[in-house]
XYZ file of C-alpha atoms in Angstrom:
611
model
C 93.521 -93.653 123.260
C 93.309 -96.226 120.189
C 90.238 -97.269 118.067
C 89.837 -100.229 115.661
C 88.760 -98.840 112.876
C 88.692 -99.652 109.045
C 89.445 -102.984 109.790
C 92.670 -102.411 111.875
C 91.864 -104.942 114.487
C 95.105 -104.256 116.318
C 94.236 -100.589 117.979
C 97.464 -99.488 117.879
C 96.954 -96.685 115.689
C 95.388 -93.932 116.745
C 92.047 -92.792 114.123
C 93.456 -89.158 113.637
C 97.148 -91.143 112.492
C 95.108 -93.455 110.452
C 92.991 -90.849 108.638
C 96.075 -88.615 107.628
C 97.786 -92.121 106.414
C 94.319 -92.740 104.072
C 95.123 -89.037 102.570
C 91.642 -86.745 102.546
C 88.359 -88.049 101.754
C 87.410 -88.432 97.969
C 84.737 -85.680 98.346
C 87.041 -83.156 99.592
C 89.970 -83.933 96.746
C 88.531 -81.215 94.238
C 88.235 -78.419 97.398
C 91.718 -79.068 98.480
C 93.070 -79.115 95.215
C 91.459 -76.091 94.367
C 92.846 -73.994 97.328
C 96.474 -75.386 97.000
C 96.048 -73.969 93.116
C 95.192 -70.811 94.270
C 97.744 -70.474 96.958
C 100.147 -71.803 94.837
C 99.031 -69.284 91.708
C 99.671 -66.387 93.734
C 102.996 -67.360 95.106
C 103.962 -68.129 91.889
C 103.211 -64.426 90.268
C 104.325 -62.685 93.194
C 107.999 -64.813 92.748
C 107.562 -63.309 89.105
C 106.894 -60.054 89.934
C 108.950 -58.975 93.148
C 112.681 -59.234 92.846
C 112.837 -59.968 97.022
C 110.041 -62.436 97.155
C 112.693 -64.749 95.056
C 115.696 -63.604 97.897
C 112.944 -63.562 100.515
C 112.330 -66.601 103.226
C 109.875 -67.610 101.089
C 111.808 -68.746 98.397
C 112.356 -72.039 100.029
C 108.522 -73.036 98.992
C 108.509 -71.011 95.551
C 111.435 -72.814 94.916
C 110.131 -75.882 94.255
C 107.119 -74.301 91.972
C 106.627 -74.402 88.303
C 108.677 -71.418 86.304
C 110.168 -69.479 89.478
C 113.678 -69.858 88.274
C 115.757 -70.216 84.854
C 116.479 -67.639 81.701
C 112.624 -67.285 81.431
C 111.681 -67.458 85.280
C 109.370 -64.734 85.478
C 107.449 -65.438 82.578
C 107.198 -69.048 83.361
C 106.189 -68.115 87.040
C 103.552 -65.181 85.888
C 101.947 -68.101 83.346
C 101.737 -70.907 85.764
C 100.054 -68.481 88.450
C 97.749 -67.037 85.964
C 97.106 -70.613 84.775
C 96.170 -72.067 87.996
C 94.282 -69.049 89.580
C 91.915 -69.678 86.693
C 91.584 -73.669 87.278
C 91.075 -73.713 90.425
C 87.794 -72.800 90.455
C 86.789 -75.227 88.265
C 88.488 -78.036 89.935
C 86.754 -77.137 93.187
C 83.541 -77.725 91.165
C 84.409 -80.830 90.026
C 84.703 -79.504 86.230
C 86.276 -82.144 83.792
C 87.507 -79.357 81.478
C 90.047 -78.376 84.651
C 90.961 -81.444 85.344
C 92.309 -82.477 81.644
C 94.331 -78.853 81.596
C 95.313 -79.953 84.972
C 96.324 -83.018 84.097
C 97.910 -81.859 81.007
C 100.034 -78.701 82.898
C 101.429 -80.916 85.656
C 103.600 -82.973 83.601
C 104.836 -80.257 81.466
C 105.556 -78.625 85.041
C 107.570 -81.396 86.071
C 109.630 -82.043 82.561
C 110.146 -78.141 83.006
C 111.569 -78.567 86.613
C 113.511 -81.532 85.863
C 115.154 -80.132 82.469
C 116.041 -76.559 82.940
C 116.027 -76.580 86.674
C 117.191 -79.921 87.095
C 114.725 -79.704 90.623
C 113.844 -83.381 91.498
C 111.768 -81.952 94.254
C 109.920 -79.839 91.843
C 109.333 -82.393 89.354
C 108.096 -85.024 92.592
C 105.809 -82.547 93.640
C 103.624 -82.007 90.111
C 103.733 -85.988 89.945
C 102.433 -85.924 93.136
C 99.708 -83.711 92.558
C 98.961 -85.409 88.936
C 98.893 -88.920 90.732
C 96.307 -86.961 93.439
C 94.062 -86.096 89.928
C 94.610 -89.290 88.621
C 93.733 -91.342 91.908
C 90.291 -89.084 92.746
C 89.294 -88.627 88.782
C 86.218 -89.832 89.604
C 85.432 -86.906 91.409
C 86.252 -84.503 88.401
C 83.091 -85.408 86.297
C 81.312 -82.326 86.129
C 79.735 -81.499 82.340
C 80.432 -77.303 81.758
C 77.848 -74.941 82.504
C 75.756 -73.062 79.856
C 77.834 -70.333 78.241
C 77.465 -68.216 75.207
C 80.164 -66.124 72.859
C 80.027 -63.248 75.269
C 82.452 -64.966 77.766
C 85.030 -64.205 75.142
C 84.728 -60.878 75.178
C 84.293 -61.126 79.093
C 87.811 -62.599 79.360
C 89.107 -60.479 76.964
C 87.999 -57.333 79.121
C 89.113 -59.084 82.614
C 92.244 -60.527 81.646
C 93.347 -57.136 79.524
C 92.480 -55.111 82.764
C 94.307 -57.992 85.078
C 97.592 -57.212 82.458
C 97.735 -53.831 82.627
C 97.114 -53.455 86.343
C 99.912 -56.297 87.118
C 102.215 -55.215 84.305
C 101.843 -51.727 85.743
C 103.490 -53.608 89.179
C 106.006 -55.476 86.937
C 107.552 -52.517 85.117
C 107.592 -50.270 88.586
C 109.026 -53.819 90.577
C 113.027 -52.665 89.645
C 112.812 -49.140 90.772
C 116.993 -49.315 91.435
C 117.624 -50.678 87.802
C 115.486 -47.843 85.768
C 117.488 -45.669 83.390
C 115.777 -42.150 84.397
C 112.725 -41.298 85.663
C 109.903 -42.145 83.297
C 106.459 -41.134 83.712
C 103.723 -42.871 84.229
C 102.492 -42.664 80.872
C 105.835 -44.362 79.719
C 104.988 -47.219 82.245
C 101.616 -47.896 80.651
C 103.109 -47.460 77.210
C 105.405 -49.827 77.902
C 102.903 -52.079 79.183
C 100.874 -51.723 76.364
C 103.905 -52.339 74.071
C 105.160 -55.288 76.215
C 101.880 -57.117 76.132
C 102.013 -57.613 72.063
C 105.481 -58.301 72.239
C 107.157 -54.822 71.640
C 110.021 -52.998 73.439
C 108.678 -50.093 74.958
C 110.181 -46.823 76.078
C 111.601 -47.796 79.591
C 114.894 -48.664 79.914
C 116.666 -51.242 82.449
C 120.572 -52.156 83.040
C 121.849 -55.567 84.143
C 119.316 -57.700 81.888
C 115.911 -56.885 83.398
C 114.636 -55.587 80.535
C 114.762 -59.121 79.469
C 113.056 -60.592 82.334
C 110.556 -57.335 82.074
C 109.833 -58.043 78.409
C 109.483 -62.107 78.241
C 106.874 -61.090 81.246
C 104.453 -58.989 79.820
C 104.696 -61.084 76.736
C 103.379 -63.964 78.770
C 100.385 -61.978 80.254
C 100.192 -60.831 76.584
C 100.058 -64.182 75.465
C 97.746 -65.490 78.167
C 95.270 -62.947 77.646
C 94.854 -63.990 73.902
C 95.091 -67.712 74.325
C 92.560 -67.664 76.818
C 90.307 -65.700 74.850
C 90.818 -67.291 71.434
C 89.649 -70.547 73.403
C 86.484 -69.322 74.885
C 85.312 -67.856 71.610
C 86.000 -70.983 69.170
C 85.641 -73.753 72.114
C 81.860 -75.939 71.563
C 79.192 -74.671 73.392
C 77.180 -76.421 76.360
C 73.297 -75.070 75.563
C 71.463 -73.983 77.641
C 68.272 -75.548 78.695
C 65.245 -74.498 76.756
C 61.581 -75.894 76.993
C 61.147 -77.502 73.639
C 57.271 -78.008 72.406
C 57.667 -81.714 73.341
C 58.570 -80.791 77.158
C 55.392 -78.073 76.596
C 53.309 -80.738 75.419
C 54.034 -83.055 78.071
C 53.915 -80.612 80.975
C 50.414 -79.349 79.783
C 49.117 -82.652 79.762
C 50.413 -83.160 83.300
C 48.819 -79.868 84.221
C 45.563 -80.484 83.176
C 45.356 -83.803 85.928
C 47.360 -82.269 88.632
C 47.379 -78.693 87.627
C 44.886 -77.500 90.704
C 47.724 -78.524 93.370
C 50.304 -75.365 92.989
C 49.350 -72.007 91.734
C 52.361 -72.014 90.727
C 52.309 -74.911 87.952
C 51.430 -72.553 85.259
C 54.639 -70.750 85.512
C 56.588 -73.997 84.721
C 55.597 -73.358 81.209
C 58.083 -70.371 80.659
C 60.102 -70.537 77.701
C 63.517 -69.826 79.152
C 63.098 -72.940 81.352
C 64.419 -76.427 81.281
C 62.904 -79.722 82.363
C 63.319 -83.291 83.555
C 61.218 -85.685 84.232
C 60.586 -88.801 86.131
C 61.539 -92.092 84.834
C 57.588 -92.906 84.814
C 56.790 -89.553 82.939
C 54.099 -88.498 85.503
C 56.467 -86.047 87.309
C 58.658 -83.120 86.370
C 60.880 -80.566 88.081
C 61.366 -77.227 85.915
C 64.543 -75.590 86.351
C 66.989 -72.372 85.023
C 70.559 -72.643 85.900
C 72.129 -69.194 86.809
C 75.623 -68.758 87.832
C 76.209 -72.354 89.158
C 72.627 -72.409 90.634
C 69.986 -74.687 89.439
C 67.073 -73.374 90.208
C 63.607 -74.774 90.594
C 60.557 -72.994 91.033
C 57.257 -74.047 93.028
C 56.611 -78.035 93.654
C 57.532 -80.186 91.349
C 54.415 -80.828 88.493
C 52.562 -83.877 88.266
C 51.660 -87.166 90.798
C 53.139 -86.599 94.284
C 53.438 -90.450 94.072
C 56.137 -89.564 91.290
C 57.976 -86.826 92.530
C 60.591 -88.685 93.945
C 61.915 -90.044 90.794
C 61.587 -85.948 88.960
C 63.451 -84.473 92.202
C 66.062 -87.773 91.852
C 66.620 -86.750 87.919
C 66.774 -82.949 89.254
C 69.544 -83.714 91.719
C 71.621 -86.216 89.116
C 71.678 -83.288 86.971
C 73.306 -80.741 89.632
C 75.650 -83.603 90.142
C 76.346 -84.034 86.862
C 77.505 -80.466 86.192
C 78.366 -79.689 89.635
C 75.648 -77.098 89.969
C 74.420 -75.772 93.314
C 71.075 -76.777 93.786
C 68.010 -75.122 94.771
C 64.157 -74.172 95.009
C 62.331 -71.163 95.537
C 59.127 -70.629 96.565
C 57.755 -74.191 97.139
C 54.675 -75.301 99.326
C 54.616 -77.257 102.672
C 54.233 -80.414 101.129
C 56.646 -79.718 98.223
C 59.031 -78.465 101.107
C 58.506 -81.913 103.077
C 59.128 -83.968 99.878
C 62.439 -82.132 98.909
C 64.022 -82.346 101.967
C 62.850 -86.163 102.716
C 64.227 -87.061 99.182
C 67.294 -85.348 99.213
C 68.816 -84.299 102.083
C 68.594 -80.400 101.884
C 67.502 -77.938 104.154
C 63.917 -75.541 104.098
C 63.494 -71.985 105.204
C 60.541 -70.203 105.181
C 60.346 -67.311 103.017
C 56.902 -65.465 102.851
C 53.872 -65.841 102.310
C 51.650 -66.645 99.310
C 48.096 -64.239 99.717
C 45.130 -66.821 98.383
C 41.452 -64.969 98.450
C 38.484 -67.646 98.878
C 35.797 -66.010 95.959
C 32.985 -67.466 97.871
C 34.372 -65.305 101.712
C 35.282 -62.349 99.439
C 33.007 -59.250 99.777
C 33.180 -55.671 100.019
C 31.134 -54.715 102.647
C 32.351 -54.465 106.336
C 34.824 -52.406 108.271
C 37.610 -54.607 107.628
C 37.078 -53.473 103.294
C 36.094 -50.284 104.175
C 39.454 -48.622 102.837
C 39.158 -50.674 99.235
C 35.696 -49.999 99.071
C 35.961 -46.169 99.603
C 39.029 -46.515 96.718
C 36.712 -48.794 94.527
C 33.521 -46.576 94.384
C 35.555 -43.120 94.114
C 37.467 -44.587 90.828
C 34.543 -45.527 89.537
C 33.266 -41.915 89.858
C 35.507 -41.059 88.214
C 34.532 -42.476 84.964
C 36.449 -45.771 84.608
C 34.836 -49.374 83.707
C 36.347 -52.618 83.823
C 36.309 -55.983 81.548
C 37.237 -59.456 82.993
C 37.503 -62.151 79.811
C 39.016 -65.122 79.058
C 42.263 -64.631 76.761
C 40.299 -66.755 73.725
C 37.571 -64.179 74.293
C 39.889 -61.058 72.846
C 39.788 -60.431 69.419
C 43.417 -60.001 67.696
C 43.399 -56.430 67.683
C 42.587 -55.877 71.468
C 45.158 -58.845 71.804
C 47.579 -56.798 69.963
C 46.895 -53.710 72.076
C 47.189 -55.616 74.935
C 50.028 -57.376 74.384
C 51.639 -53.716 73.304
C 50.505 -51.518 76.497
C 51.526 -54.501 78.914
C 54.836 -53.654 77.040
C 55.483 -50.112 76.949
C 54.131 -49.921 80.193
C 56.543 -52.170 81.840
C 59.511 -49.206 82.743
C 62.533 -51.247 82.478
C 64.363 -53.204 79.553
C 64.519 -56.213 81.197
C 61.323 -58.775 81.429
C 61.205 -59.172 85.315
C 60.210 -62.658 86.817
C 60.778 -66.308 86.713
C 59.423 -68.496 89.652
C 55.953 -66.419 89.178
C 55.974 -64.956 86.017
C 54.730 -66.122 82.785
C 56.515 -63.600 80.709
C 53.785 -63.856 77.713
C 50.128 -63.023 77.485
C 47.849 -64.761 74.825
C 49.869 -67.434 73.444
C 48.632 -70.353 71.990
C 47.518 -72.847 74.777
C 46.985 -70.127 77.031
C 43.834 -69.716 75.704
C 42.121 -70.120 79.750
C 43.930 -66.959 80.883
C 42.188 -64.382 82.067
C 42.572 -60.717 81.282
C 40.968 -57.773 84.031
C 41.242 -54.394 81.973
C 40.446 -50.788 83.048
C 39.278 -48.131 80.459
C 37.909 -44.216 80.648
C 37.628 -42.314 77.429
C 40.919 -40.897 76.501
C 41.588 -39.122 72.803
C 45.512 -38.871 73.365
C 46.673 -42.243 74.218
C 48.070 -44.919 71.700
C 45.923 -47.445 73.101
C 42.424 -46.008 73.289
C 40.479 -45.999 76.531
C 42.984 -48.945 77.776
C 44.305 -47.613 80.926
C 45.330 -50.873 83.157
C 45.930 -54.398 82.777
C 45.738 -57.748 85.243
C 46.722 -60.958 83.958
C 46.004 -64.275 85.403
C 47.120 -67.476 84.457
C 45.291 -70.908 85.254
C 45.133 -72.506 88.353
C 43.725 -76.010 87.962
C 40.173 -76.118 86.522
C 39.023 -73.454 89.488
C 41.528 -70.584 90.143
C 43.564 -68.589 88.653
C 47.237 -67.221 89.695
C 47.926 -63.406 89.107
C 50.976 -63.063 86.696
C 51.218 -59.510 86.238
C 49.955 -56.411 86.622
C 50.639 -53.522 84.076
C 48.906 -49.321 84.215
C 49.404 -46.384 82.380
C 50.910 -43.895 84.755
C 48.477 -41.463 84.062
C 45.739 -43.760 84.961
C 44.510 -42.222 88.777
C 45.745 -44.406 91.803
C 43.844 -47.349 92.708
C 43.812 -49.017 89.412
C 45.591 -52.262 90.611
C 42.617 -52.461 93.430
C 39.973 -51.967 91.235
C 40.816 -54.678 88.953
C 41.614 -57.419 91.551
C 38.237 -56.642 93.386
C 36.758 -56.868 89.245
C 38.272 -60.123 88.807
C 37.360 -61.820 92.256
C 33.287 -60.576 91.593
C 33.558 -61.850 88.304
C 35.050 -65.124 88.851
C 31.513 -66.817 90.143
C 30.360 -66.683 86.430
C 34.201 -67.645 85.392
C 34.114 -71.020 87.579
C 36.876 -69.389 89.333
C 36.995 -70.654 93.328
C 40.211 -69.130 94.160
C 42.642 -66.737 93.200
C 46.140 -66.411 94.513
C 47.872 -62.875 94.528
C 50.805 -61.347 95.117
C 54.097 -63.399 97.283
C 54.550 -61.555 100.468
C 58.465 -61.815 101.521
C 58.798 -62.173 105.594
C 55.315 -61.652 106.068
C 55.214 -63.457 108.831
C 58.411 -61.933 110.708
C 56.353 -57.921 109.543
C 52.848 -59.567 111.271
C 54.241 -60.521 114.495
C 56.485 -58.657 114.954
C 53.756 -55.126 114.852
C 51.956 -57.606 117.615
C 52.468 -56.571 121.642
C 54.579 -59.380 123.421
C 57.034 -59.158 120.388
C 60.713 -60.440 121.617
C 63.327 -57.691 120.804
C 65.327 -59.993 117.998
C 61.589 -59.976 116.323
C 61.268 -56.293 116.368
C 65.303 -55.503 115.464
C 64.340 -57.927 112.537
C 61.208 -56.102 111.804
C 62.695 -53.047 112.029
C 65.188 -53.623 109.230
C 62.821 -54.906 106.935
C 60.677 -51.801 107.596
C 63.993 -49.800 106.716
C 64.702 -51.867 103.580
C 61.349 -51.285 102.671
C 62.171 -47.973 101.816
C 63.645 -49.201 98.413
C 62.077 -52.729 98.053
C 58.300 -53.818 98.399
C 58.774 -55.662 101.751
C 55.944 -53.906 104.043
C 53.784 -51.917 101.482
C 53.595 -55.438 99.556
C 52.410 -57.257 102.360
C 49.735 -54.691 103.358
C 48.822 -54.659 99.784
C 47.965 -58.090 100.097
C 46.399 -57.858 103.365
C 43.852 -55.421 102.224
C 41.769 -58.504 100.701
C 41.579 -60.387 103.692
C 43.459 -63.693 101.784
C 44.520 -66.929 103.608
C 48.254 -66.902 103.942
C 49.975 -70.032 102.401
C 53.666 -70.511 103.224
C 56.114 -70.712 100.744
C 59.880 -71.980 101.444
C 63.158 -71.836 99.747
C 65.291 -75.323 99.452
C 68.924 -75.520 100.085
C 72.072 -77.148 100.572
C 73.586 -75.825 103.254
C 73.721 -72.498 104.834
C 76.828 -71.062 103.298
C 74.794 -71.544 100.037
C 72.265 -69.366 100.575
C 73.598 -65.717 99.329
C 74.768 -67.645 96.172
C 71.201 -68.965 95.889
C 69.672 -65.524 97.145
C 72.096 -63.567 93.732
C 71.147 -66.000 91.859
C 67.589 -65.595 92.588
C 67.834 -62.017 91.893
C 69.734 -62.344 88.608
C 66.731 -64.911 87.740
C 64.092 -61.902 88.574
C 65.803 -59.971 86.802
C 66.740 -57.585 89.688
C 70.583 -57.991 88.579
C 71.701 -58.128 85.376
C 75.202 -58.985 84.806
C 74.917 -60.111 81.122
C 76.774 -57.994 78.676
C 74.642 -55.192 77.094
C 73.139 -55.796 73.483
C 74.951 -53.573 70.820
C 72.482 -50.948 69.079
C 69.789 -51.887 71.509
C 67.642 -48.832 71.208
C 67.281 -47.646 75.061
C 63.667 -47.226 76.833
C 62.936 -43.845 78.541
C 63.347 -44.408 82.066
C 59.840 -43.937 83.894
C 59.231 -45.130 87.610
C 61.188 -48.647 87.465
C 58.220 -51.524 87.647
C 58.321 -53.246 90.549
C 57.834 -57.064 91.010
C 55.789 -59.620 93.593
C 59.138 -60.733 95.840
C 61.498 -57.605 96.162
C 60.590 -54.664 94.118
C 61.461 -50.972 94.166
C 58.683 -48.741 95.018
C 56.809 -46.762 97.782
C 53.418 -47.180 97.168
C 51.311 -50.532 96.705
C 50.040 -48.693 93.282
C 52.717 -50.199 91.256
C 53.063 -53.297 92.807
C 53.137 -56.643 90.340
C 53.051 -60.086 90.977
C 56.435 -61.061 88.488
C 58.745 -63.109 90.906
């Protein structure tokens, strides 16, 4: 059956002729030209590296490939695999950087083919490729990601390892043209040798030590080029709030600062920014490993969060970053994915307690109550303040038990986490302490802390929540229920508490009538539970009788969404795949300190609200 289409008024062509004719479609030039770099990497080290690959049927395509043949074949072969395994991935983001090594390799392929090969086909097929580039270089604009010095050392690691472990195949690839029988030791020696340039102790006949040695000096080679780059090469920066995006954001906070609890949080340090063309908007964002995440709705007018979430996406374009938000509202949800395209799932559940419904009495509270009244027994008294309200020394003390009392090295949180207490301009935070008499600790009769950060002019968004482990359970309850009786004389109208992850899937799915997916998918969230705060978080939360808000993530498309999920987690600081600090003097390693979203622990005792 014919079409007319593109303008081909005759119909004689069939569409599916047609569209192979037109080549692929611009958007899918950097994807395709990624995967033929890696197929065409690895056939090129394994014709370096196996004698029979070059004899095998295969030789036909590795034939025409870059350095499979000639006096210095294997090396040549090994250095254009190596070369093209590591731009690929950055062509299939769209990176500019690959494209102009691209661009510069494939006619140095096709000179090589042509001159020592004398290969016409060979030399056709770069040009080909480099007139592919060339055509669709518009689609290779991508500015590089954030990196620091420590991807030097990264390389250097990877790639050393990568040497070894394929010189280790190289050396043991001509087992028929090995004088003796040396060890395994002697292999690696003679890797080790080989890869700065030195004959080692194994000995071939026919010429293959030749082949064997011009090898490993190209992984050699690689492995120290590569490196040498990434150390001396310009840094992107990162994004960082500067006190002119701080300025600007506080200002929008204080006129729209009551819509998201979460609007506070945009004020973390470690954060970057744009803004609307009008300036009454802004989207705050941390890019982590090709993610570009954004937290909560966008801050400022609703009218002019179009033109923020338009800068936000330009940006992702612009470096070819994956983006992304977690944890934004309904109507935050609605906007992003009218604006831009991308998808919404729902991912738990914000807890919000209404001060003016909240009170102790009733069945419903009897459990907190009971907890309440028997800590208080017990000789402990509680202070809810304004930060501006501490003096500097309780500050201090503050500041220092919230820190020693944290359990881990790394500062947990991001999309609801502050990751300071008492800086300037935080001034309207509010501070929930427990104390009881206590001779032998550092901090005096501190023995809990609750930290809230603004919510518009009338509520306040739990940040974190810090205790002295040998502070008797129930200290986390008997500072929220502090805070929400003291918030009447605070102006305080609402406070929001801890995220609840698949609350909704652990509430109905407990409920009679539940379909059997529902209760498999409960089920495994009850098992995960067991090392992450899935269940005993939500129940936590439940224990106030809150309102449940909604809260969604943002995405793509749905093979995105583990990316975004490890990114996520590296962002909570739940992975850490940064390089450790030299002479970084190590914590003792007390119960780990859990966080709001997915948090290690088996009791709601240690629970905090860092996201």
């Amino acid at each position: 059956m014919s079409v007319t289409v593109d303008g081909d008024k005759s119909g004689l062509v069939p569409v599916r002729v047609r569209r192979i004719l037109r080549g692929p479609r611009p958007e899918k030039v950097p994807a395709l030209v990624g995967t033929a770099c890696t197929l065409i990497g690895l056939i090129d080290i394994a014709a370096g590296v196996f004698p029979r690959f070059r004899a095998s049927r295969m030789h036909a395509v590795a034939e025409v490939l870059p350095g499979t043949l000639g006096p210095l074949s294997a090396a040549l072969s090994l250095s254009a695999g190596v070369l093209l395994l590591l731009l690929a991935h950055g062509l299939k983001r769209h990176k500019r950087r690959a494209w102009r090594a691209a661009v510069v390799l494939l006619p140095l392929g096709a000179v090589a083919q042509f001159v020592w090969r004398h290969s016409v086909l060979g030399a056709l097929l770069s040009l080909l490729l480099l007139t592919l580039l060339v055509r669709h270089r518009g689609e290779f604009a991508a500015l590089p990601d954030p990196r620091s010095r420590w991807r030097a050392l990264a390389n250097f690691v990877v790639m050393g390892a990568g040497s070894i472990a394929l010189g280790l195949v190289i050396v043991s690839a001509h087992p028929r043209r090995v004088v003796g029988s040396p060890s395994l030791a002697d292999r690696l020696e003679h890797v080790l040798y080989g890869l700065l340039g030195i004959e080692g102790p194994v000995a071939y006949t026919k010429g293959v030590d030749w082949t064997v040695g011009y090898s490993l000096g190209a992984l050699g080679m690689l492995t120290a080029l590569t490196t040498i780059y990434l150390a001396f090469r310009p840094e992107h920066p990162a994004a960082r709030l500067t006190d002119d995006d701080e300025t600007r954001l506080r200002a929008l906070l204080d006129q729209h600062g009551g819509r998201d609890s979460l609007g506070h949080f945009a004020l973390r340090r470690d954060k970057g920014v744009v803004f609307s063309p009008s300036g009454k908007a802004a989207v705050c964002y941390r890019v982590v490993s090709g993610v570009m995440l954004a937290s909560g709705d966008p801050i400022g007018d609703v009218e002019a969060w179009p033109g923020a979430i338009e800068r936000f996406m330009d940006e992702a374009k612009a470096h070819s970053w994956t983006p992304a938000v977690m944890g934004c509202s309904e109507t935050g949800g609605q906007v992003w994915t009218r604006e831009t395209g991308l998808d919404a799932l729902e991912l738990g559940d914000e807890a919000v307690v209404d001060v003016a419904d909240f009170s102790l009495s009733g069945r419903a509270m009897r459990n907190v109550r009971q907890m309440v009244k028997r800590i208080e027994r017990n000789g402990y008294t509680t202070q809810v303040r304004r930060v501006r309200d501490l003096d500097d020394d309780e500050l201090e003390r503050v500041r220092r038990a919230a820190a020693d009392w944290r359990g881990t090295d790394t500062e947990r949180g991001f999309s609801m986490a502050l990751g300071r207490i008492g800086a300037p301009g935080d001034g309207d935070a509010v501070i929930a302490t427990a104390h009881k008499d206590d001779d032998t600790s550092p901090y005096g009769d501190l023995k809990a802390i609750i930290h809230f950060v603004p919510w518009g002019t009338d509520g306040m968004s739990l940040e974190l929540m810090r205790r002295d482990r040998s502070a008797d359970p129930g200290m986390n309850e008997l500072l929220i229920v502090a805070a929400l009786q003291a918030s009447p004389a605070l102006g305080i109208a609402r406070v929001s508490l801890n995220f609840a992850m698949f609350r909704a899937a652990l509430a109905r799915g407990e409920k009679i009538g539940a379909g059997p997916v529902l209760r498999v998918w409960r089920g495994l969230l009850v098992f995960l539970s067991r090392w992450f705060q899935i269940e005993s978080l939500y129940k936590f939360n439940a224990k106030f009788r809150p309102r449940w808000e909604p809260r969604f993530v943002v995405y793509r498309n749905s093979r995105d969404l583990p990316r975004i999920g490890f990114a996520a987690m590296q962002a909570e600081g739940f992975v850490n795949l940064s390089l450790p600090r030299p002479f970084t003097r190590r914590r003792p390693a007390p119960a780990p300190r859990p966080c709001a979203h997915i948090v290690p622990a088996p009791t709601a005792e240690r629970e905090v609200r860092a996201a």
